[in-house]
């Protein structure tokens, strides 16, 4: 089980993976909006998206968990 | 040693290092014997070895646990000290320390790079009075390192532990290569941490190679094994002169391999969409010449050595793929050290700017982003090597300054045709200037108003306007950027500048 965390503070602009999806290392899970930029949040492991911990529009701080990959 | 032994017999014993069981223990961990490491490091073998017979009257301490001398890398002479971890775990006695000090003094006299192959448990407590507090004790090693810094390249290859005081050897080097799993650096061991402060932690977590190369930034390069680390060091030195008095050596130009997408096709039109800066770097530098430093640390800024038409160039590039390419305390710190490294050894600098600015918010303010940012600006500003700034897509706010903007005397500030330079981006600017007016408008009228003001703003910061005002020196066709850079570095080759007259600056560290 791996936690995918926000690399910086910002708001969740888009979730690009759904719970239950198969994802591979490097694939984007979510895109944050911060400093007027799109910030892709990729998974660092291959597996299944077990849980998405945030919704679109949420504010996340650096280090907050975005998704859990199994 | 028995007095009836011949010179050859004695030498053979010393060259074999410590006891057999220590050799096999090291082999199990994938660690080479110190003399094997040196054979791999040098073109052939060590040419000149110093104090081979140090402590030879004590049979259990061959060479007193360290090999020092001179050998050749890529045909060029370098000085080296290499711990022998088969001898009392590579620990330091009085003669170990004296040998290290002497080879450093040799490097200073001969103006040769100094390499530290570290694999040591630290001081021999039993010898402390002879090796710790005195004028030529271990402290002198660090004093010498600080004196050598910027005069000759100093490289640390960490094969095993570097504990307590010994952890400062890597800290004073230009670059630290750590072998994954085996290398570690810490002031207090996990056992000590548990005893003294009650913390339970593993060595890997607290001082492992992976941690230092990705979190603390004390390590620069994570090597998968010892051969990998040694190969890196040999390649790294090929970008450097022997000392600050010389220029780095040029090699034959190697065109980048052909790519499917041109630079123009690579860069997205939408300023806010991420793209991969590595792909731009690959298209600018000689084929396979990019030697990245601190790859795993603060990835929002890329730093590395490269060659453009055979000429060594240090690259500092924002990476929009990571954290939007925004500068953070760690990335500013990473940039500062890399810029100083290149400037010290006459390696020209290339800044590739695609930066929304420095990060804002509580977290970074508390981390002192202002002083870390100031550190990067100081290093960049002071650098007197040829420096070129390229605005790839955008340079907003202090981001423009940090990336060698026009005010910092770059030899040229170039822009690609789609570049934007401004205090802030159009979205933020319109928001800031017209916030009250937008709020007063009926909801349905707002998008059209915002769009109109953004367009006006974009016209105001139009890149041709900035070129007309001579703020930027040229607008370059993206696919011609490599040729443009090569011509300019060639043109600036004779640059000879002293930044200012003084003892030294008071650095915002």
Coordinates of C-alpha atoms in Angstrom, one line a residue:
Chain A
X1 CA 0.0 0.0 0.0
X2 CA 1.4 3.4 -1.0
X3 CA 0.2 6.8 -0.2
X4 CA 0.4 9.4 -2.9
X5 CA 0.9 12.8 -1.4
X6 CA 0.5 16.3 -2.6
X7 CA 3.9 17.7 -3.7
X8 CA 2.9 21.2 -2.8
X9 CA 0.0 23.3 -1.4
X10 CA -2.8 24.0 -3.9
X11 CA -6.4 23.0 -4.8
X12 CA -7.4 19.8 -6.5
X13 CA -8.3 20.8 -10.0
X14 CA -8.9 17.4 -11.6
X15 CA -8.9 13.8 -10.5
X16 CA -7.7 11.9 -13.5
X17 CA -7.9 8.4 -12.0
X18 CA -10.9 6.7 -10.4
X19 CA -11.1 4.3 -7.5
X20 CA -10.6 0.8 -8.8
X21 CA -8.4 1.9 -11.8
X22 CA -5.2 0.1 -12.6
X23 CA -2.4 2.6 -12.7
X24 CA 1.3 2.3 -13.6
X25 CA 4.3 4.1 -12.1
X26 CA 4.5 7.7 -13.3
X27 CA 0.9 7.9 -14.4
X28 CA -1.0 11.0 -13.1
X29 CA -3.6 10.5 -10.4
X30 CA -4.7 14.1 -10.0
X31 CA -3.8 17.5 -11.2
X32 CA -3.6 20.3 -8.6
X33 CA -3.8 24.0 -9.4
X34 CA -1.2 26.1 -7.5
X35 CA 0.6 29.3 -8.3
X36 CA -1.7 29.5 -11.4
X37 CA 0.0 26.3 -12.7
X38 CA -1.2 22.8 -13.3
X39 CA 0.7 20.5 -11.0
X40 CA 0.4 16.8 -12.0
X41 CA 0.5 14.3 -9.1
X42 CA 1.8 11.0 -10.5
X43 CA 1.8 7.7 -8.7
X44 CA 5.3 6.3 -7.8
X45 CA 4.1 2.7 -7.9
X46 CA 2.1 0.4 -10.1
X47 CA -1.2 -1.0 -8.7
X48 CA -4.9 -0.3 -8.1
X49 CA -6.3 3.0 -6.9
X50 CA -7.8 1.8 -3.6
X51 CA -9.1 5.1 -2.4
X52 CA -9.1 8.7 -3.4
X53 CA -8.8 10.9 -0.3
X54 CA -9.8 14.2 -1.9
X55 CA -12.5 15.7 -4.1
X56 CA -12.1 18.2 -6.9
X57 CA -12.0 21.7 -5.4
X58 CA -10.5 20.7 -2.1
X59 CA -7.5 22.6 -0.7
X60 CA -4.5 20.4 0.1
X61 CA -1.4 21.2 1.9
X62 CA 2.0 19.8 0.9
X63 CA 2.2 16.2 2.2
X64 CA -1.5 15.6 2.3
X65 CA -2.6 12.2 1.1
X66 CA -4.4 12.3 -2.3
X67 CA -4.8 8.6 -3.0
X68 CA -3.9 5.2 -1.8
X69 CA -2.5 2.7 -4.3
X70 CA -2.5 -1.0 -3.6
Chain B
X1 CA 56.6 -7.4 12.5
X2 CA 59.4 -10.0 12.8
X3 CA 62.7 -8.4 11.9
X4 CA 63.8 -11.2 9.6
X5 CA 61.1 -10.4 6.9
X6 CA 62.3 -9.0 3.6
X7 CA 61.0 -5.8 2.1
X8 CA 58.9 -7.8 -0.4
X9 CA 57.3 -9.9 2.3
X10 CA 56.4 -6.9 4.4
X11 CA 55.0 -5.0 1.4
X12 CA 52.9 -7.9 0.3
X13 CA 51.3 -8.1 3.8
X14 CA 50.6 -4.4 3.9
X15 CA 49.1 -4.4 0.4
X16 CA 46.7 -7.2 1.4
X17 CA 45.0 -5.0 4.0
X18 CA 43.2 -6.4 7.0
X19 CA 42.2 -10.0 7.9
X20 CA 40.5 -12.4 5.6
X21 CA 37.2 -12.3 7.5
X22 CA 36.9 -8.6 7.0
X23 CA 37.5 -9.0 3.2
X24 CA 34.8 -11.7 2.9
X25 CA 32.4 -9.6 5.1
X26 CA 32.9 -6.7 2.7
X27 CA 32.5 -8.9 -0.3
X28 CA 29.1 -10.0 1.0
X29 CA 27.9 -6.4 1.0
X30 CA 29.1 -5.9 -2.6
X31 CA 32.1 -3.8 -1.3
X32 CA 35.4 -3.9 -3.1
X33 CA 38.8 -3.9 -1.4
X34 CA 40.3 -0.4 -1.3
X35 CA 43.0 -1.3 -3.8
X36 CA 40.5 -2.7 -6.3
X37 CA 38.5 0.5 -6.0
X38 CA 41.6 2.5 -6.9
X39 CA 42.4 0.3 -9.9
X40 CA 38.9 0.9 -11.2
X41 CA 39.1 4.6 -10.5
X42 CA 42.4 5.2 -12.1
X43 CA 43.3 4.7 -15.8
X44 CA 45.7 2.0 -14.6
X45 CA 46.7 2.0 -11.0
X46 CA 47.9 4.4 -8.3
X47 CA 51.2 6.0 -9.7
X48 CA 52.6 7.3 -6.4
X49 CA 51.7 6.0 -3.0
X50 CA 52.6 7.8 0.2
X51 CA 53.4 6.4 3.6
X52 CA 52.7 2.9 2.6
X53 CA 54.6 1.7 5.7
X54 CA 52.7 4.0 8.1
X55 CA 52.3 2.2 11.4
X56 CA 54.1 -0.9 10.0
X57 CA 55.3 -1.9 13.4
X58 CA 51.8 -2.7 14.3
X59 CA 50.9 -5.7 12.1
X60 CA 47.1 -5.3 12.7
X61 CA 47.1 -1.8 11.1
X62 CA 48.4 -2.1 7.5
X63 CA 49.0 1.4 6.0
X64 CA 47.1 2.6 9.1
X65 CA 43.8 1.9 7.3
X66 CA 44.1 4.5 4.5
X67 CA 45.7 4.6 1.1
X68 CA 46.9 8.0 -0.2
X69 CA 48.7 9.0 -3.3
X70 CA 48.4 10.2 -6.9
X71 CA 47.0 8.5 -10.0
X72 CA 45.5 9.4 -13.3
X73 CA 41.9 9.8 -14.5
X74 CA 41.2 10.4 -18.2
X75 CA 45.0 11.0 -18.4
X76 CA 45.0 13.7 -15.8
X77 CA 46.6 13.5 -12.4
X78 CA 44.5 13.5 -9.2
X79 CA 45.2 13.1 -5.5
X80 CA 43.3 10.5 -3.5
X81 CA 42.7 9.3 0.0
X82 CA 40.9 6.0 0.3
X83 CA 39.9 4.3 3.6
X84 CA 40.5 0.6 4.0
X85 CA 37.5 -0.8 5.9
X86 CA 39.2 -4.1 6.3
X87 CA 41.6 -2.4 8.8
X88 CA 39.7 -1.6 12.0
X89 CA 36.6 -0.7 10.0
X90 CA 38.6 2.1 8.3
X91 CA 38.8 4.0 11.5
X92 CA 41.2 7.0 12.0
X93 CA 44.4 6.8 14.1
X94 CA 47.0 9.5 14.4
X95 CA 48.9 8.3 11.2
X96 CA 45.7 7.9 9.3
X97 CA 44.9 11.5 9.9
X98 CA 48.5 12.7 9.1
X99 CA 48.4 10.8 5.8
X100 CA 45.1 12.4 4.8
X101 CA 46.4 15.9 5.8
X102 CA 49.6 15.3 3.8
X103 CA 47.8 14.3 0.6
X104 CA 45.6 17.4 0.9
X105 CA 48.7 19.5 1.2
X106 CA 50.0 17.8 -1.9
X107 CA 46.8 18.6 -3.8
X108 CA 47.2 22.2 -2.7
X109 CA 50.8 22.4 -3.8
X110 CA 50.4 20.7 -7.1
X111 CA 46.9 22.2 -7.9
X112 CA 45.4 18.7 -8.5
X113 CA 41.8 17.6 -7.8
X114 CA 41.3 15.8 -4.5
X115 CA 39.2 12.7 -4.2
X116 CA 38.0 11.1 -1.0
X117 CA 37.0 7.5 -1.1
X118 CA 35.3 7.2 2.3
X119 CA 34.4 4.0 4.1
X120 CA 35.2 4.6 7.8
X121 CA 33.7 4.1 11.2
X122 CA 35.3 7.4 12.5
X123 CA 37.9 8.1 15.1
X124 CA 39.8 5.4 17.1
X125 CA 38.7 6.5 20.5
X126 CA 41.9 4.8 21.9
X127 CA 44.0 7.2 19.9
X128 CA 42.0 10.3 20.6
X129 CA 44.7 12.5 22.1
X130 CA 47.0 11.8 19.2
X131 CA 44.4 12.4 16.5
X132 CA 41.5 14.5 17.7
X133 CA 42.3 17.9 19.4
X134 CA 45.8 18.8 18.1
X135 CA 47.0 21.1 15.4
X136 CA 47.5 18.3 13.0
X137 CA 44.5 16.4 14.2
X138 CA 41.3 15.5 12.4
X139 CA 40.1 19.1 12.5
X140 CA 42.9 20.0 10.1
X141 CA 41.4 17.7 7.5
X142 CA 38.3 19.9 7.4
X143 CA 40.3 23.1 7.6
X144 CA 42.3 21.9 4.5
X145 CA 39.1 20.9 2.7
X146 CA 37.8 24.4 3.2
X147 CA 41.0 25.9 1.9
X148 CA 41.0 23.6 -1.1
X149 CA 37.4 24.4 -1.9
X150 CA 37.1 26.3 -5.2
X151 CA 40.8 25.9 -5.9
X152 CA 40.7 22.3 -7.1
X153 CA 37.7 20.0 -7.5
X154 CA 36.9 17.9 -4.4
X155 CA 34.9 14.7 -4.9
X156 CA 33.6 12.4 -2.3
X157 CA 32.7 8.8 -3.1
X158 CA 30.9 7.3 -0.1
X159 CA 31.1 3.5 0.0
X160 CA 30.3 2.9 3.6
X161 CA 29.6 4.8 6.7
X162 CA 30.8 8.4 7.3
X163 CA 30.1 8.8 10.9
X164 CA 30.2 11.7 13.5
X165 CA 33.1 14.1 12.7
X166 CA 33.9 12.0 9.6
X167 CA 30.6 13.0 8.1
X168 CA 32.1 16.5 7.5
X169 CA 34.4 15.1 4.8
X170 CA 31.5 14.8 2.4
X171 CA 30.0 18.0 3.6
X172 CA 32.9 20.0 2.4
X173 CA 33.2 18.3 -1.0
X174 CA 31.9 19.8 -4.2
X175 CA 30.0 16.6 -4.9
X176 CA 29.0 13.5 -2.9
X177 CA 28.3 10.2 -4.6
X178 CA 26.6 7.6 -2.3
X179 CA 26.3 3.9 -2.9
X180 CA 22.8 2.8 -2.3
X181 CA 22.3 0.6 0.8
X182 CA 26.0 0.7 1.9
X183 CA 26.7 4.4 2.2
X184 CA 25.5 6.4 5.2
X185 CA 26.2 9.7 6.8
X186 CA 25.2 10.7 10.3
X187 CA 26.5 12.6 13.3
X188 CA 25.1 10.1 15.9
X189 CA 24.3 6.5 15.1
X190 CA 20.8 5.0 15.6
X191 CA 22.1 3.4 18.8
X192 CA 23.4 6.7 20.1
X193 CA 20.1 8.4 19.1
X194 CA 18.1 5.9 21.1
X195 CA 20.4 6.3 24.2
X196 CA 20.7 10.1 24.1
X197 CA 17.4 11.4 22.8
X198 CA 15.2 8.3 23.0
X199 CA 14.5 8.1 19.3
X200 CA 14.1 4.7 17.7
X201 CA 15.1 4.9 14.0
X202 CA 16.9 2.7 11.4
X203 CA 20.2 3.7 9.9
X204 CA 18.7 3.8 6.4
X205 CA 15.9 6.1 7.5
X206 CA 18.2 8.4 9.5
X207 CA 21.3 8.6 7.4
X208 CA 21.0 6.3 4.4
X209 CA 22.0 7.1 0.9
X210 CA 18.5 7.3 -0.5
X211 CA 17.5 9.7 2.3
X212 CA 20.5 12.0 1.9
X213 CA 20.1 12.1 -1.9
X214 CA 16.4 12.9 -1.9
X215 CA 15.5 14.6 1.5
X216 CA 18.5 16.2 3.2
X217 CA 20.4 17.1 0.0
X218 CA 23.7 16.1 1.7
X219 CA 24.2 13.5 -1.1
X220 CA 24.2 14.5 -4.7
X221 CA 24.2 11.3 -6.7
X222 CA 22.8 7.9 -5.7
X223 CA 24.9 5.1 -7.3
X224 CA 23.5 1.6 -7.6
X225 CA 26.8 0.0 -6.7
X226 CA 30.5 0.8 -6.3
X227 CA 31.4 0.5 -10.0
X228 CA 28.6 2.8 -10.8
X229 CA 29.9 5.4 -8.3
X230 CA 33.4 5.2 -9.7
X231 CA 32.3 5.5 -13.3
X232 CA 30.3 8.6 -12.3
X233 CA 33.4 10.2 -10.7
X234 CA 35.5 9.5 -13.8
X235 CA 32.9 11.1 -16.1
X236 CA 32.2 14.0 -13.7
X237 CA 35.9 15.0 -13.7
X238 CA 35.9 15.1 -17.5
X239 CA 33.9 18.4 -17.3
X240 CA 36.4 20.0 -15.0
X241 CA 39.8 21.6 -15.2
X242 CA 42.5 20.5 -12.8
X243 CA 42.2 23.7 -10.8
X244 CA 40.5 27.2 -10.9
X245 CA 43.5 28.5 -12.9
X246 CA 42.6 26.5 -16.0
X247 CA 39.7 26.2 -18.4
X248 CA 37.6 23.1 -18.7
X249 CA 38.6 20.9 -21.6
X250 CA 36.6 20.9 -24.8
X251 CA 35.8 17.7 -26.6
X252 CA 34.5 16.9 -30.1
X253 CA 30.9 18.1 -30.7
X254 CA 28.3 15.4 -30.8
X255 CA 25.0 16.3 -32.4
X256 CA 21.9 15.2 -30.3
X257 CA 20.2 12.1 -31.7
X258 CA 17.3 13.0 -33.9
X259 CA 14.0 13.5 -32.2
X260 CA 10.5 13.0 -33.4
X261 CA 9.3 16.3 -31.9
X262 CA 11.2 19.5 -32.5
X263 CA 11.6 22.0 -29.7
X264 CA 8.8 24.1 -31.2
X265 CA 6.4 21.1 -31.1
X266 CA 7.5 20.3 -27.6
X267 CA 6.5 23.4 -25.8
X268 CA 2.7 23.7 -25.1
X269 CA 0.9 26.8 -26.1
X270 CA -0.9 27.0 -22.7
X271 CA 1.5 28.6 -20.3
X272 CA 0.0 26.8 -17.4
X273 CA 0.3 23.3 -18.8
X274 CA 3.3 21.3 -17.7
X275 CA 6.0 20.0 -20.1
X276 CA 9.1 18.0 -19.5
X277 CA 12.2 20.2 -19.3
X278 CA 14.5 17.2 -19.7
X279 CA 13.2 16.9 -23.3
X280 CA 14.3 20.4 -24.1
X281 CA 17.7 19.8 -22.5
X282 CA 18.3 16.7 -24.6
X283 CA 17.7 18.7 -27.7
X284 CA 20.2 21.4 -26.7
X285 CA 23.2 19.5 -25.5
X286 CA 25.6 17.1 -27.1
X287 CA 24.4 13.5 -27.4
X288 CA 24.5 11.7 -24.0
X289 CA 26.5 14.6 -22.4
X290 CA 24.0 15.5 -19.7
X291 CA 25.4 14.6 -16.2
X292 CA 22.7 15.4 -13.7
X293 CA 23.5 16.5 -10.2
X294 CA 21.0 16.1 -7.3
X295 CA 18.4 14.4 -9.5
X296 CA 16.3 13.2 -6.7
X297 CA 16.5 16.3 -4.5
X298 CA 14.2 19.3 -5.2
X299 CA 13.2 18.0 -8.7
X300 CA 11.4 21.3 -9.5
X301 CA 14.8 22.6 -10.5
X302 CA 17.2 20.6 -12.7
X303 CA 21.0 21.1 -12.3
X304 CA 23.6 19.3 -14.4
X305 CA 26.8 19.4 -16.4
X306 CA 26.6 19.1 -20.2
X307 CA 28.4 19.9 -23.4
X308 CA 27.3 22.2 -26.2
X309 CA 29.3 21.6 -29.3
X310 CA 32.0 20.1 -27.1
X311 CA 32.1 22.9 -24.5
X312 CA 31.2 22.1 -20.9
X313 CA 28.2 24.1 -19.8
X314 CA 26.4 24.0 -16.4
X315 CA 22.6 24.0 -16.8
X316 CA 20.1 25.3 -14.3
X317 CA 16.5 24.7 -15.5
X318 CA 13.1 25.0 -14.0
X319 CA 11.1 21.7 -14.4
X320 CA 7.4 22.5 -14.9
X321 CA 6.6 18.7 -14.5
X322 CA 7.5 18.9 -10.8
X323 CA 5.8 21.4 -8.5
X324 CA 5.1 23.6 -11.5
X325 CA 8.7 24.6 -11.7
X326 CA 8.1 26.9 -8.8
X327 CA 11.2 27.6 -6.6
X328 CA 11.2 26.3 -3.1
X329 CA 13.8 26.7 -0.3
X330 CA 15.5 23.4 -1.3
X331 CA 15.6 24.2 -5.0
X332 CA 17.1 27.6 -4.3
X333 CA 19.7 26.0 -2.1
X334 CA 20.4 23.4 -4.8
X335 CA 20.9 26.1 -7.4
X336 CA 23.2 28.2 -5.2
X337 CA 25.7 25.4 -4.7
X338 CA 25.6 24.3 -8.3
X339 CA 26.2 27.8 -9.6
X340 CA 29.1 28.3 -7.2
X341 CA 30.6 25.0 -8.4
X342 CA 30.5 25.9 -12.1
X343 CA 31.7 29.5 -11.5
X344 CA 34.6 28.3 -9.3
X345 CA 35.9 26.1 -12.2
X346 CA 35.2 28.4 -15.2
X347 CA 32.3 26.4 -16.5
X348 CA 29.8 28.7 -18.4
X349 CA 26.2 28.7 -17.2
X350 CA 22.9 28.3 -19.0
X351 CA 19.7 29.2 -17.3
X352 CA 16.5 27.8 -18.8
X353 CA 13.6 29.7 -17.3
X354 CA 10.1 28.5 -17.2
X355 CA 9.1 29.8 -13.8
X356 CA 5.9 31.1 -12.2
X357 CA 8.0 32.5 -9.3
X358 CA 8.9 31.6 -5.8
X359 CA 6.5 29.5 -3.7
X360 CA 4.2 31.4 -1.3
X361 CA 2.3 30.4 1.8
X362 CA 3.0 29.7 5.5
X363 CA 5.0 26.6 5.1
X364 CA 7.8 28.1 2.9
X365 CA 7.8 31.5 4.8
X366 CA 8.5 29.6 8.0
X367 CA 11.2 27.6 6.2
X368 CA 12.9 30.9 5.3
X369 CA 12.3 31.0 1.6
X370 CA 13.4 34.6 1.4
X371 CA 16.9 34.0 2.7
X372 CA 17.2 30.7 0.6
X373 CA 16.1 32.7 -2.4
X374 CA 18.6 35.4 -1.6
X375 CA 21.3 32.8 -1.5
X376 CA 20.5 31.6 -5.0
X377 CA 20.4 35.2 -6.3
X378 CA 23.8 35.9 -4.6
X379 CA 25.5 33.0 -6.2
X380 CA 24.0 33.7 -9.6
X381 CA 24.8 37.4 -9.4
X382 CA 28.4 36.8 -8.4
X383 CA 29.1 34.2 -11.1
X384 CA 31.5 35.8 -13.6
X385 CA 31.7 32.9 -16.1
X386 CA 29.8 33.5 -19.3
X387 CA 26.1 33.2 -18.4
X388 CA 23.2 33.0 -20.7
X389 CA 19.6 33.2 -19.6
X390 CA 16.9 31.7 -21.9
X391 CA 13.2 32.5 -21.2
X392 CA 11.7 29.4 -22.5
X393 CA 8.0 30.1 -21.7
X394 CA 7.7 32.4 -18.7
X395 CA 9.6 34.2 -16.0
X396 CA 7.4 35.9 -13.5
X397 CA 8.3 38.0 -10.5
X398 CA 11.5 37.2 -8.6
X399 CA 11.7 34.1 -10.8
X400 CA 13.1 36.3 -13.6
X401 CA 15.7 37.6 -11.2
X402 CA 16.7 34.1 -9.9
X403 CA 17.1 32.8 -13.4
X404 CA 19.7 35.4 -14.4
X405 CA 17.4 38.0 -15.7
X406 CA 18.7 41.2 -17.4
X407 CA 19.5 43.1 -14.3
X408 CA 22.1 40.5 -13.2
X409 CA 24.5 41.0 -16.1
X410 CA 24.0 37.9 -18.1
X411 CA 26.0 38.0 -21.3
X412 CA 22.7 37.6 -23.0
X413 CA 19.1 37.2 -22.0
X414 CA 17.3 35.4 -24.9
X415 CA 13.7 34.5 -25.3
X416 CA 11.7 32.0 -27.4
X417 CA 8.9 33.7 -29.4
X418 CA 6.2 32.5 -26.9
X419 CA 8.0 33.7 -23.8
X420 CA 6.3 36.0 -21.2
X421 CA 8.2 38.2 -18.8
X422 CA 6.2 40.0 -16.1
X423 CA 5.8 40.7 -12.5
X424 CA 3.0 38.1 -12.6
X425 CA 1.0 36.0 -15.1
X426 CA -2.0 37.5 -16.8
X427 CA -4.6 35.6 -14.6
X428 CA -3.0 36.8 -11.4
X429 CA -2.4 40.3 -12.6
X430 CA -6.0 40.9 -13.8
X431 CA -7.2 39.5 -10.5
X432 CA -4.9 41.8 -8.5
X433 CA -5.6 45.0 -10.5
X434 CA -9.3 44.6 -11.1
X435 CA -10.5 42.6 -8.1
X436 CA -13.0 45.3 -7.0
X437 CA -14.2 46.0 -10.5
X438 CA -14.8 42.3 -11.2
X439 CA -16.7 41.9 -8.0
X440 CA -19.0 44.9 -8.9
X441 CA -19.9 43.4 -12.3
X442 CA -22.9 41.2 -12.7
X443 CA -21.8 37.6 -12.7
X444 CA -22.5 37.0 -16.4
X445 CA -20.4 39.9 -17.6
X446 CA -17.3 38.9 -15.6
X447 CA -15.7 36.3 -17.9
X448 CA -15.8 38.6 -21.0
X449 CA -14.3 41.5 -18.9
X450 CA -11.5 39.3 -17.5
X451 CA -10.7 37.9 -20.9
X452 CA -10.5 41.4 -22.4
X453 CA -8.2 42.6 -19.6
X454 CA -6.0 39.6 -19.9
X455 CA -5.6 40.2 -23.6
X456 CA -4.7 43.8 -22.9
X457 CA -2.2 42.6 -20.3
X458 CA -0.6 40.1 -22.7
X459 CA -0.2 42.9 -25.3
X460 CA 1.5 45.0 -22.7
X461 CA 4.1 42.3 -21.9
X462 CA 4.5 41.2 -25.6
X463 CA 7.9 39.7 -26.1
X464 CA 8.6 41.9 -29.2
X465 CA 7.9 45.0 -27.1
X466 CA 10.5 43.8 -24.6
X467 CA 12.9 43.2 -27.5
X468 CA 12.2 46.7 -28.8
X469 CA 12.9 48.1 -25.4
X470 CA 16.2 46.1 -25.5
X471 CA 15.2 44.3 -22.3
X472 CA 15.9 41.0 -23.9
X473 CA 18.8 40.7 -26.4
X474 CA 17.3 38.4 -28.9
X475 CA 14.2 36.3 -29.8
X476 CA 15.4 32.9 -31.0
X477 CA 13.6 30.4 -33.3
X478 CA 13.3 27.5 -30.9
X479 CA 14.7 24.9 -33.3
X480 CA 17.8 27.1 -33.7
X481 CA 18.5 27.5 -30.0
X482 CA 21.4 25.0 -29.8
X483 CA 23.3 26.8 -32.6
X484 CA 22.6 30.2 -31.1
X485 CA 24.0 29.1 -27.7
X486 CA 27.1 27.5 -29.2
X487 CA 27.9 30.7 -31.1
X488 CA 27.3 32.9 -28.1
X489 CA 29.5 30.7 -25.7
X490 CA 32.2 30.8 -28.3
X491 CA 31.9 34.6 -28.5
X492 CA 32.0 35.1 -24.8
X493 CA 35.0 32.8 -24.3
X494 CA 37.5 35.6 -23.4
X495 CA 35.2 37.0 -20.7
X496 CA 37.5 38.3 -17.9
X497 CA 35.6 39.9 -15.0
X498 CA 36.2 40.5 -11.3
X499 CA 32.8 40.8 -9.7
X500 CA 33.9 43.4 -7.1
X501 CA 36.8 44.3 -4.8
X502 CA 36.4 43.1 -1.2
X503 CA 37.4 40.3 1.1
X504 CA 34.2 38.4 0.6
X505 CA 30.5 39.0 0.7
X506 CA 28.3 38.4 3.7
X507 CA 26.2 35.6 2.3
X508 CA 22.6 35.1 3.1
X509 CA 23.0 31.4 4.0

